[in-house]
PDB file of C-alpha atoms and ligand atoms in Angstrom:
ATOM      1  CA  MET A 105     -28.868  -2.062   2.779  1.00  0.00           C
ATOM      2  CA  ASN A 106     -25.943  -2.309   0.320  1.00  0.00           C
ATOM      3  CA  ILE A 107     -22.976  -0.187   1.310  1.00  0.00           C
ATOM      4  CA  MET A 108     -19.336   0.249   0.423  1.00  0.00           C
ATOM      5  CA  LEU A 109     -16.498   1.458   2.625  1.00  0.00           C
ATOM      6  CA  PHE A 110     -13.980   3.377   0.573  1.00  0.00           C
ATOM      7  CA  GLY A 111     -10.537   4.675   1.493  1.00  0.00           C
ATOM      8  CA  ALA A 112      -6.778   4.154   1.465  1.00  0.00           C
ATOM      9  CA  PRO A 113      -5.190   1.035   2.954  1.00  0.00           C
ATOM     10  CA  GLY A 114      -5.365   1.498   6.722  1.00  0.00           C
ATOM     11  CA  ALA A 115      -8.150   4.107   6.584  1.00  0.00           C
ATOM     12  CA  GLY A 116     -10.224   1.958   8.968  1.00  0.00           C
ATOM     13  CA  LYS A 117     -12.582   0.130   6.574  1.00  0.00           C
ATOM     14  CA  GLY A 118     -12.186  -3.294   8.185  1.00  0.00           C
ATOM     15  CA  THR A 119     -12.349  -1.851  11.705  1.00  0.00           C
ATOM     16  CA  GLN A 120     -15.638  -0.080  10.992  1.00  0.00           C
ATOM     17  CA  ALA A 121     -17.085  -3.028   9.057  1.00  0.00           C
ATOM     18  CA  LYS A 122     -16.897  -5.205  12.201  1.00  0.00           C
ATOM     19  CA  PHE A 123     -19.223  -2.784  14.037  1.00  0.00           C
ATOM     20  CA  LEU A 124     -21.596  -2.380  11.087  1.00  0.00           C
ATOM     21  CA  ILE A 125     -22.054  -6.164  10.743  1.00  0.00           C
ATOM     22  CA  GLU A 126     -23.494  -6.220  14.262  1.00  0.00           C
ATOM     23  CA  LYS A 127     -25.472  -3.002  13.950  1.00  0.00           C
ATOM     24  CA  TYR A 128     -27.177  -3.771  10.617  1.00  0.00           C
ATOM     25  CA  GLY A 129     -27.056  -7.577  10.544  1.00  0.00           C
ATOM     26  CA  ILE A 130     -25.461  -7.700   7.080  1.00  0.00           C
ATOM     27  CA  PRO A 131     -22.219  -9.460   6.053  1.00  0.00           C
ATOM     28  CA  GLN A 132     -18.859  -7.815   5.331  1.00  0.00           C
ATOM     29  CA  ILE A 133     -17.343  -8.722   1.980  1.00  0.00           C
ATOM     30  CA  SER A 134     -13.612  -8.069   2.217  1.00  0.00           C
ATOM     31  CA  THR A 135     -11.694  -9.143  -0.876  1.00  0.00           C
ATOM     32  CA  GLY A 136      -8.478  -8.936   1.198  1.00  0.00           C
ATOM     33  CA  ASP A 137      -9.879 -11.397   3.782  1.00  0.00           C
ATOM     34  CA  ILE A 138     -11.149 -13.742   1.045  1.00  0.00           C
ATOM     35  CA  LEU A 139      -7.708 -13.724  -0.624  1.00  0.00           C
ATOM     36  CA  ARG A 140      -5.891 -14.334   2.688  1.00  0.00           C
ATOM     37  CA  SER A 141      -8.147 -17.266   3.440  1.00  0.00           C
ATOM     38  CA  ALA A 142      -7.468 -18.702  -0.052  1.00  0.00           C
ATOM     39  CA  ILE A 143      -3.730 -18.375   0.697  1.00  0.00           C
ATOM     40  CA  ALA A 144      -4.166 -20.143   4.055  1.00  0.00           C
ATOM     41  CA  ASP A 145      -6.085 -22.947   2.292  1.00  0.00           C
ATOM     42  CA  GLY A 146      -3.299 -23.222  -0.306  1.00  0.00           C
ATOM     43  CA  THR A 147      -5.670 -22.927  -3.293  1.00  0.00           C
ATOM     44  CA  LYS A 148      -4.336 -22.218  -6.791  1.00  0.00           C
ATOM     45  CA  MET A 149      -6.029 -18.802  -6.775  1.00  0.00           C
ATOM     46  CA  GLY A 150      -4.538 -18.018  -3.352  1.00  0.00           C
ATOM     47  CA  LEU A 151      -1.013 -18.944  -4.415  1.00  0.00           C
ATOM     48  CA  GLU A 152      -1.334 -16.823  -7.543  1.00  0.00           C
ATOM     49  CA  ALA A 153      -2.717 -13.821  -5.589  1.00  0.00           C
ATOM     50  CA  LYS A 154      -0.022 -14.083  -2.906  1.00  0.00           C
ATOM     51  CA  LYS A 155       2.690 -12.968  -5.356  1.00  0.00           C
ATOM     52  CA  TYR A 156       0.885  -9.665  -5.917  1.00  0.00           C
ATOM     53  CA  MET A 157      -0.132  -9.112  -2.300  1.00  0.00           C
ATOM     54  CA  ASP A 158       3.358  -9.674  -0.893  1.00  0.00           C
ATOM     55  CA  GLU A 159       4.615  -6.960  -3.217  1.00  0.00           C
ATOM     56  CA  GLY A 160       1.811  -4.530  -2.392  1.00  0.00           C
ATOM     57  CA  LYS A 161       0.379  -4.738  -5.912  1.00  0.00           C
ATOM     58  CA  LEU A 162      -3.275  -5.153  -6.851  1.00  0.00           C
ATOM     59  CA  VAL A 163      -4.411  -8.667  -7.761  1.00  0.00           C
ATOM     60  CA  PRO A 164      -5.666  -8.877 -11.407  1.00  0.00           C
ATOM     61  CA  ASP A 165      -9.258  -7.703 -11.980  1.00  0.00           C
ATOM     62  CA  SER A 166     -10.403 -11.023 -13.468  1.00  0.00           C
ATOM     63  CA  THR A 167      -9.569 -12.899 -10.224  1.00  0.00           C
ATOM     64  CA  ILE A 168     -11.258 -10.291  -8.023  1.00  0.00           C
ATOM     65  CA  ILE A 169     -14.397  -9.995 -10.156  1.00  0.00           C
ATOM     66  CA  GLY A 170     -14.790 -13.808 -10.078  1.00  0.00           C
ATOM     67  CA  ILE A 171     -14.541 -13.758  -6.257  1.00  0.00           C
ATOM     68  CA  ILE A 172     -17.218 -11.066  -5.971  1.00  0.00           C
ATOM     69  CA  ARG A 173     -19.554 -12.716  -8.467  1.00  0.00           C
ATOM     70  CA  ASP A 174     -19.515 -15.925  -6.388  1.00  0.00           C
ATOM     71  CA  ARG A 175     -19.810 -14.138  -3.041  1.00  0.00           C
ATOM     72  CA  LEU A 176     -22.739 -11.889  -4.011  1.00  0.00           C
ATOM     73  CA  ALA A 177     -24.667 -14.956  -5.193  1.00  0.00           C
ATOM     74  CA  GLU A 178     -24.614 -16.418  -1.665  1.00  0.00           C
ATOM     75  CA  GLU A 179     -27.812 -16.428   0.366  1.00  0.00           C
ATOM     76  CA  ASP A 180     -26.636 -14.135   3.197  1.00  0.00           C
ATOM     77  CA  CYS A 181     -26.014 -11.266   0.740  1.00  0.00           C
ATOM     78  CA  LYS A 182     -29.710 -11.089  -0.145  1.00  0.00           C
ATOM     79  CA  LYS A 183     -30.419  -8.926   2.907  1.00  0.00           C
ATOM     80  CA  GLY A 184     -27.557  -6.529   2.045  1.00  0.00           C
ATOM     81  CA  PHE A 185     -23.768  -6.312   2.359  1.00  0.00           C
ATOM     82  CA  ILE A 186     -20.794  -4.151   3.293  1.00  0.00           C
ATOM     83  CA  LEU A 187     -18.128  -4.032   0.583  1.00  0.00           C
ATOM     84  CA  ASP A 188     -14.649  -3.522   2.081  1.00  0.00           C
ATOM     85  CA  GLY A 189     -11.646  -3.181  -0.226  1.00  0.00           C
ATOM     86  CA  PHE A 190     -13.665  -3.675  -3.412  1.00  0.00           C
ATOM     87  CA  PRO A 191     -13.872  -2.206  -6.024  1.00  0.00           C
ATOM     88  CA  ARG A 192     -10.345  -0.881  -6.381  1.00  0.00           C
ATOM     89  CA  THR A 193     -10.142  -0.170 -10.121  1.00  0.00           C
ATOM     90  CA  LEU A 194     -12.524   1.331 -12.661  1.00  0.00           C
ATOM     91  CA  ALA A 195     -12.851  -2.091 -14.335  1.00  0.00           C
ATOM     92  CA  GLN A 196     -13.937  -3.599 -10.986  1.00  0.00           C
ATOM     93  CA  ALA A 197     -16.427  -0.770 -10.391  1.00  0.00           C
ATOM     94  CA  GLU A 198     -17.931  -1.291 -13.837  1.00  0.00           C
ATOM     95  CA  ALA A 199     -18.126  -5.056 -13.322  1.00  0.00           C
ATOM     96  CA  LEU A 200     -19.909  -4.438 -10.005  1.00  0.00           C
ATOM     97  CA  GLU A 201     -22.450  -2.187 -11.757  1.00  0.00           C
ATOM     98  CA  GLU A 202     -23.162  -4.998 -14.234  1.00  0.00           C
ATOM     99  CA  LEU A 203     -23.483  -7.626 -11.495  1.00  0.00           C
ATOM    100  CA  MET A 204     -25.838  -5.450  -9.470  1.00  0.00           C
ATOM    101  CA  LYS A 205     -27.921  -4.737 -12.556  1.00  0.00           C
ATOM    102  CA  GLU A 206     -28.331  -8.489 -13.119  1.00  0.00           C
ATOM    103  CA  MET A 207     -29.425  -8.813  -9.477  1.00  0.00           C
ATOM    104  CA  SER A 208     -31.719  -5.727  -9.662  1.00  0.00           C
ATOM    105  CA  ILE A 209     -29.953  -4.061  -6.729  1.00  0.00           C
ATOM    106  CA  SER A 210     -27.825  -0.936  -6.294  1.00  0.00           C
ATOM    107  CA  LEU A 211     -25.468   0.663  -3.783  1.00  0.00           C
ATOM    108  CA  ASP A 212     -27.256   2.775  -1.187  1.00  0.00           C
ATOM    109  CA  LYS A 213     -24.146   4.549   0.075  1.00  0.00           C
ATOM    110  CA  VAL A 214     -20.400   4.715  -0.502  1.00  0.00           C
ATOM    111  CA  ILE A 215     -18.677   5.962   2.641  1.00  0.00           C
ATOM    112  CA  SER A 216     -15.268   7.474   2.080  1.00  0.00           C
ATOM    113  CA  LEU A 217     -13.024   7.433   5.151  1.00  0.00           C
ATOM    114  CA  ASN A 218     -10.583  10.271   4.579  1.00  0.00           C
ATOM    115  CA  VAL A 219      -7.168   9.812   6.215  1.00  0.00           C
ATOM    116  CA  PRO A 220      -3.979  11.576   5.027  1.00  0.00           C
ATOM    117  CA  ASP A 221      -1.048   9.436   3.832  1.00  0.00           C
ATOM    118  CA  GLU A 222       1.174  10.630   6.717  1.00  0.00           C
ATOM    119  CA  MET A 223      -1.080   8.792   9.194  1.00  0.00           C
ATOM    120  CA  ILE A 224      -1.355   5.587   7.189  1.00  0.00           C
ATOM    121  CA  VAL A 225       2.151   4.184   7.753  1.00  0.00           C
ATOM    122  CA  GLY A 226       1.842   4.351  11.566  1.00  0.00           C
ATOM    123  CA  ARG A 227      -1.600   2.766  11.470  1.00  0.00           C
ATOM    124  CA  ILE A 228      -0.519  -0.133   9.304  1.00  0.00           C
ATOM    125  CA  THR A 229       2.819  -0.930  10.919  1.00  0.00           C
ATOM    126  CA  GLY A 230       1.137  -1.031  14.371  1.00  0.00           C
ATOM    127  CA  ARG A 231      -1.777  -3.157  13.197  1.00  0.00           C
ATOM    128  CA  ARG A 232      -2.493  -6.615  14.645  1.00  0.00           C
ATOM    129  CA  VAL A 233      -5.147  -8.781  13.013  1.00  0.00           C
ATOM    130  CA  CYS A 234      -7.147 -11.716  14.303  1.00  0.00           C
ATOM    131  CA  LYS A 235      -6.071 -15.001  12.732  1.00  0.00           C
ATOM    132  CA  SER A 236      -9.623 -16.355  13.018  1.00  0.00           C
ATOM    133  CA  CYS A 237     -12.052 -13.535  12.152  1.00  0.00           C
ATOM    134  CA  GLY A 238      -9.802 -10.917  10.506  1.00  0.00           C
ATOM    135  CA  ALA A 239     -10.663  -8.108  12.989  1.00  0.00           C
ATOM    136  CA  SER A 240      -8.053  -5.314  13.156  1.00  0.00           C
ATOM    137  CA  PHE A 241      -6.494  -3.810  16.260  1.00  0.00           C
ATOM    138  CA  HIS A 242      -3.619  -1.391  16.809  1.00  0.00           C
ATOM    139  CA  VAL A 243      -0.933  -1.688  19.466  1.00  0.00           C
ATOM    140  CA  GLU A 244      -1.347   1.986  20.381  1.00  0.00           C
ATOM    141  CA  PHE A 245      -4.486   3.522  18.832  1.00  0.00           C
ATOM    142  CA  ASN A 246      -6.935   0.630  19.128  1.00  0.00           C
ATOM    143  CA  PRO A 247      -5.567  -2.050  21.469  1.00  0.00           C
ATOM    144  CA  SER A 248      -7.470  -5.268  22.171  1.00  0.00           C
ATOM    145  CA  LYS A 249      -8.830  -5.628  25.712  1.00  0.00           C
ATOM    146  CA  GLU A 250      -6.523  -8.586  26.359  1.00  0.00           C
ATOM    147  CA  GLU A 251      -3.035  -8.475  24.805  1.00  0.00           C
ATOM    148  CA  GLY A 252      -2.675 -10.785  21.791  1.00  0.00           C
ATOM    149  CA  LYS A 253      -6.374 -11.837  21.872  1.00  0.00           C
ATOM    150  CA  CYS A 254      -9.268 -10.748  19.633  1.00  0.00           C
ATOM    151  CA  ASP A 255     -12.128  -8.863  21.362  1.00  0.00           C
ATOM    152  CA  PHE A 256     -14.683 -10.375  18.973  1.00  0.00           C
ATOM    153  CA  CYS A 257     -13.806 -14.089  18.936  1.00  0.00           C
ATOM    154  CA  GLY A 258     -10.838 -14.638  21.275  1.00  0.00           C
ATOM    155  CA  GLY A 259      -8.616 -15.603  18.295  1.00  0.00           C
ATOM    156  CA  GLU A 260      -4.847 -15.038  18.187  1.00  0.00           C
ATOM    157  CA  LEU A 261      -3.630 -11.610  16.997  1.00  0.00           C
ATOM    158  CA  ILE A 262      -0.832 -11.612  14.428  1.00  0.00           C
ATOM    159  CA  THR A 263       0.984  -9.133  12.152  1.00  0.00           C
ATOM    160  CA  ARG A 264       0.000  -9.296   8.472  1.00  0.00           C
ATOM    161  CA  LYS A 265       2.874 -10.231   6.149  1.00  0.00           C
ATOM    162  CA  ASP A 266       2.236  -7.177   3.929  1.00  0.00           C
ATOM    163  CA  ASP A 267       2.156  -4.705   6.838  1.00  0.00           C
ATOM    164  CA  THR A 268       5.739  -3.458   6.479  1.00  0.00           C
ATOM    165  CA  ALA A 269       6.697   0.194   5.957  1.00  0.00           C
ATOM    166  CA  GLU A 270       8.072  -0.680   2.497  1.00  0.00           C
ATOM    167  CA  THR A 271       4.927  -2.473   1.286  1.00  0.00           C
ATOM    168  CA  VAL A 272       2.666   0.262   2.671  1.00  0.00           C
ATOM    169  CA  GLU A 273       4.341   2.802   0.388  1.00  0.00           C
ATOM    170  CA  LYS A 274       3.647   0.562  -2.614  1.00  0.00           C
ATOM    171  CA  ARG A 275       0.032  -0.031  -1.547  1.00  0.00           C
ATOM    172  CA  LEU A 276      -0.465   3.716  -1.187  1.00  0.00           C
ATOM    173  CA  GLY A 277       0.965   4.180  -4.696  1.00  0.00           C
ATOM    174  CA  GLU A 278      -1.522   1.638  -6.086  1.00  0.00           C
ATOM    175  CA  TYR A 279      -4.316   3.352  -4.170  1.00  0.00           C
ATOM    176  CA  HIS A 280      -3.594   6.807  -5.574  1.00  0.00           C
ATOM    177  CA  SER A 281      -3.085   5.667  -9.167  1.00  0.00           C
ATOM    178  CA  GLN A 282      -5.852   3.053  -9.473  1.00  0.00           C
ATOM    179  CA  THR A 283      -8.404   3.355  -6.662  1.00  0.00           C
ATOM    180  CA  ALA A 284      -8.658   7.060  -5.763  1.00  0.00           C
ATOM    181  CA  PRO A 285     -10.244   7.901  -9.185  1.00  0.00           C
ATOM    182  CA  LEU A 286     -13.313   5.882  -8.069  1.00  0.00           C
ATOM    183  CA  PHE A 287     -14.108   8.727  -5.674  1.00  0.00           C
ATOM    184  CA  ASP A 288     -15.364  10.811  -8.617  1.00  0.00           C
ATOM    185  CA  PHE A 289     -17.087   7.770 -10.158  1.00  0.00           C
ATOM    186  CA  TYR A 290     -19.297   7.381  -7.055  1.00  0.00           C
ATOM    187  CA  LYS A 291     -19.636  11.112  -6.483  1.00  0.00           C
ATOM    188  CA  GLY A 292     -21.116  11.293  -9.978  1.00  0.00           C
ATOM    189  CA  LYS A 293     -23.663   8.643  -9.008  1.00  0.00           C
ATOM    190  CA  GLY A 294     -24.750  10.727  -6.009  1.00  0.00           C
ATOM    191  CA  VAL A 295     -24.083   8.000  -3.421  1.00  0.00           C
ATOM    192  CA  LEU A 296     -20.803   9.234  -1.923  1.00  0.00           C
ATOM    193  CA  ALA A 297     -20.529  10.468   1.674  1.00  0.00           C
ATOM    194  CA  GLU A 298     -17.196  11.763   2.980  1.00  0.00           C
ATOM    195  CA  LEU A 299     -16.099  11.328   6.578  1.00  0.00           C
ATOM    196  CA  ASP A 300     -13.117  12.408   8.634  1.00  0.00           C
ATOM    197  CA  GLY A 301     -11.395   9.047   9.250  1.00  0.00           C
ATOM    198  CA  THR A 302      -8.774  10.584  11.571  1.00  0.00           C
ATOM    199  CA  LYS A 303     -11.208  10.749  14.504  1.00  0.00           C
ATOM    200  CA  ASP A 304     -11.064   7.900  17.002  1.00  0.00           C
ATOM    201  CA  VAL A 305     -12.688   4.568  16.145  1.00  0.00           C
ATOM    202  CA  ALA A 306     -15.908   5.098  18.147  1.00  0.00           C
ATOM    203  CA  GLU A 307     -16.449   8.607  16.747  1.00  0.00           C
ATOM    204  CA  VAL A 308     -16.051   7.379  13.165  1.00  0.00           C
ATOM    205  CA  THR A 309     -18.600   4.612  13.864  1.00  0.00           C
ATOM    206  CA  LYS A 310     -21.013   7.252  15.216  1.00  0.00           C
ATOM    207  CA  ASP A 311     -20.552   9.398  12.092  1.00  0.00           C
ATOM    208  CA  ILE A 312     -21.192   6.403   9.799  1.00  0.00           C
ATOM    209  CA  VAL A 313     -24.336   5.432  11.691  1.00  0.00           C
ATOM    210  CA  SER A 314     -25.626   9.002  11.491  1.00  0.00           C
ATOM    211  CA  ILE A 315     -25.281   8.821   7.691  1.00  0.00           C
ATOM    212  CA  LEU A 316     -26.822   5.355   7.327  1.00  0.00           C
ATOM    213  CA  GLY A 317     -29.553   5.852   9.914  1.00  0.00           C
TER     214      GLY A 317
HETATM  215  P1  LIG B 656      -6.720  -5.423   1.994  1.00  0.00           P
HETATM  216  O1  LIG B 656      -6.815  -6.544   2.931  1.00  0.00           O
HETATM  217  O2  LIG B 656      -7.969  -4.814   1.488  1.00  0.00           O
HETATM  218  O3  LIG B 656      -5.773  -4.344   2.623  1.00  0.00           O
HETATM  219  P2  LIG B 656      -5.719  -2.755   2.452  1.00  0.00           P
HETATM  220  O4  LIG B 656      -6.386  -2.086   1.363  1.00  0.00           O
HETATM  221  O5  LIG B 656      -4.299  -2.507   2.506  1.00  0.00           O
HETATM  222  O6  LIG B 656      -6.625  -2.253   3.517  1.00  0.00           O
HETATM  223  P3  LIG B 656      -6.560  -2.625   4.942  1.00  0.00           P
HETATM  224  O7  LIG B 656      -7.414  -3.798   5.218  1.00  0.00           O
HETATM  225  O8  LIG B 656      -5.121  -2.778   5.298  1.00  0.00           O
HETATM  226  O9  LIG B 656      -7.122  -1.276   5.587  1.00  0.00           O
HETATM  227  P4  LIG B 656      -8.426  -0.925   6.370  1.00  0.00           P
HETATM  228  O10 LIG B 656      -8.961   0.327   5.812  1.00  0.00           O
HETATM  229  O11 LIG B 656      -9.362  -2.093   6.475  1.00  0.00           O
HETATM  230  O12 LIG B 656      -7.790  -0.596   7.777  1.00  0.00           O
HETATM  231  P5  LIG B 656      -8.041  -1.258   9.205  1.00  0.00           P
HETATM  232  O13 LIG B 656      -9.463  -1.106   9.625  1.00  0.00           O
HETATM  233  O14 LIG B 656      -7.417  -2.593   9.297  1.00  0.00           O
HETATM  234  O15 LIG B 656      -5.867  -5.847   0.720  1.00  0.00           O
HETATM  235  C1  LIG B 656      -4.625  -6.515   0.853  1.00  0.00           C
HETATM  236  C2  LIG B 656      -4.103  -6.857  -0.523  1.00  0.00           C
HETATM  237  O16 LIG B 656      -5.008  -7.758  -1.192  1.00  0.00           O
HETATM  238  C3  LIG B 656      -3.950  -5.679  -1.491  1.00  0.00           C
HETATM  239  O17 LIG B 656      -2.711  -5.024  -1.338  1.00  0.00           O
HETATM  240  C4  LIG B 656      -4.093  -6.380  -2.847  1.00  0.00           C
HETATM  241  O18 LIG B 656      -2.897  -7.030  -3.195  1.00  0.00           O
HETATM  242  C5  LIG B 656      -5.134  -7.456  -2.570  1.00  0.00           C
HETATM  243  N1  LIG B 656      -6.516  -7.013  -2.841  1.00  0.00           N
HETATM  244  C6  LIG B 656      -7.549  -6.939  -1.939  1.00  0.00           C
HETATM  245  N2  LIG B 656      -8.664  -6.497  -2.529  1.00  0.00           N
HETATM  246  C7  LIG B 656      -8.346  -6.272  -3.830  1.00  0.00           C
HETATM  247  C8  LIG B 656      -9.068  -5.769  -4.944  1.00  0.00           C
HETATM  248  N3  LIG B 656     -10.370  -5.399  -4.850  1.00  0.00           N
HETATM  249  N4  LIG B 656      -8.418  -5.641  -6.135  1.00  0.00           N
HETATM  250  C9  LIG B 656      -7.119  -6.021  -6.273  1.00  0.00           C
HETATM  251  N5  LIG B 656      -6.379  -6.478  -5.255  1.00  0.00           N
HETATM  252  C10 LIG B 656      -6.980  -6.609  -4.037  1.00  0.00           C
HETATM  253  O19 LIG B 656      -7.197  -0.205  10.102  1.00  0.00           O
HETATM  254  C11 LIG B 656      -5.797  -0.096   9.957  1.00  0.00           C
HETATM  255  C12 LIG B 656      -5.142   0.116  11.336  1.00  0.00           C
HETATM  256  O20 LIG B 656      -5.549   1.371  11.873  1.00  0.00           O
HETATM  257  C13 LIG B 656      -5.532  -0.936  12.374  1.00  0.00           C
HETATM  258  O21 LIG B 656      -4.430  -1.178  13.182  1.00  0.00           O
HETATM  259  C14 LIG B 656      -6.655  -0.260  13.162  1.00  0.00           C
HETATM  260  O22 LIG B 656      -6.743  -0.747  14.484  1.00  0.00           O
HETATM  261  C15 LIG B 656      -6.236   1.204  13.113  1.00  0.00           C
HETATM  262  N6  LIG B 656      -7.379   2.116  13.079  1.00  0.00           N
HETATM  263  C16 LIG B 656      -8.560   1.944  12.415  1.00  0.00           C
HETATM  264  N7  LIG B 656      -9.363   3.006  12.586  1.00  0.00           N
HETATM  265  C17 LIG B 656      -8.665   3.877  13.381  1.00  0.00           C
HETATM  266  C18 LIG B 656      -8.972   5.171  13.923  1.00  0.00           C
HETATM  267  N8  LIG B 656     -10.147   5.777  13.672  1.00  0.00           N
HETATM  268  N9  LIG B 656      -8.023   5.773  14.669  1.00  0.00           N
HETATM  269  C19 LIG B 656      -6.830   5.157  14.935  1.00  0.00           C
HETATM  270  N10 LIG B 656      -6.486   3.943  14.458  1.00  0.00           N
HETATM  271  C20 LIG B 656      -7.401   3.308  13.693  1.00  0.00           C
HETATM  272 ZN1  LIG B 657     -11.393 -12.527  15.950  1.00  0.00          ZN
END
């Protein structure tokens, strides 16, 4: 099964992906996680991307498309994948169509998690992420079982550098101008399913599973 989670920053894509990995046995492909790990490794690509990410801007399409091309070619993607945070521009969506055509595969479902902007700032500023596996928690709405420790791998929970109120506003701006138009792109392809992303985490998971089967 090849699926994509679509929605604004903080809509809950990463949170839901962690449950879907276990449920369907397919990997999550998060371009944000891949970029953060390149930054941690100090690679040239990571250092270049960091400038954009710290400012809440999108990283150039050519970098992102290269990342996805390499990742989709890996063995574990043959059984399916969960795209999280990609594509984010029309050029990325078109490049993905080309890549999938070459691989003779297609997207089975694009799940849009709908959350209004007013809720996004609170979600992102209260987020804590696992340093080891990237899982997201929230100090109030989705706390880890043990304070400061990841439920999935026991890793340390930290605050992402770009999770400030100021950067969130910029990321939301990028989302509305560059990413939101993809909603119609996928609607036109007949693969889009819309969900209320304001429900609690477990309810959203249930709604996704009822769509995917
Ligand atoms: P990325 O890492 O993708 O960040 P983002 O888009 O800002 O999305 P998030 O990961 O922050 O949101 P999410 O929907 O996964 O929310 P989460 O589940 O954590 O990208 C970072 C940067 O990298 C970008 O700004 C850009 O520079 C660059 N980049 C990445 N991909 C790119 C691309 N394709 N093209 C160009 N540039 C790219 O949830 C958020 C919070 O809410 C958490 O605290 C969580 O616990 C809580 N929460 C989740 N669900 C619920 C719920 N149902 N109820 C209450 N709280 C909830
Ligand atoms: Zn973890």
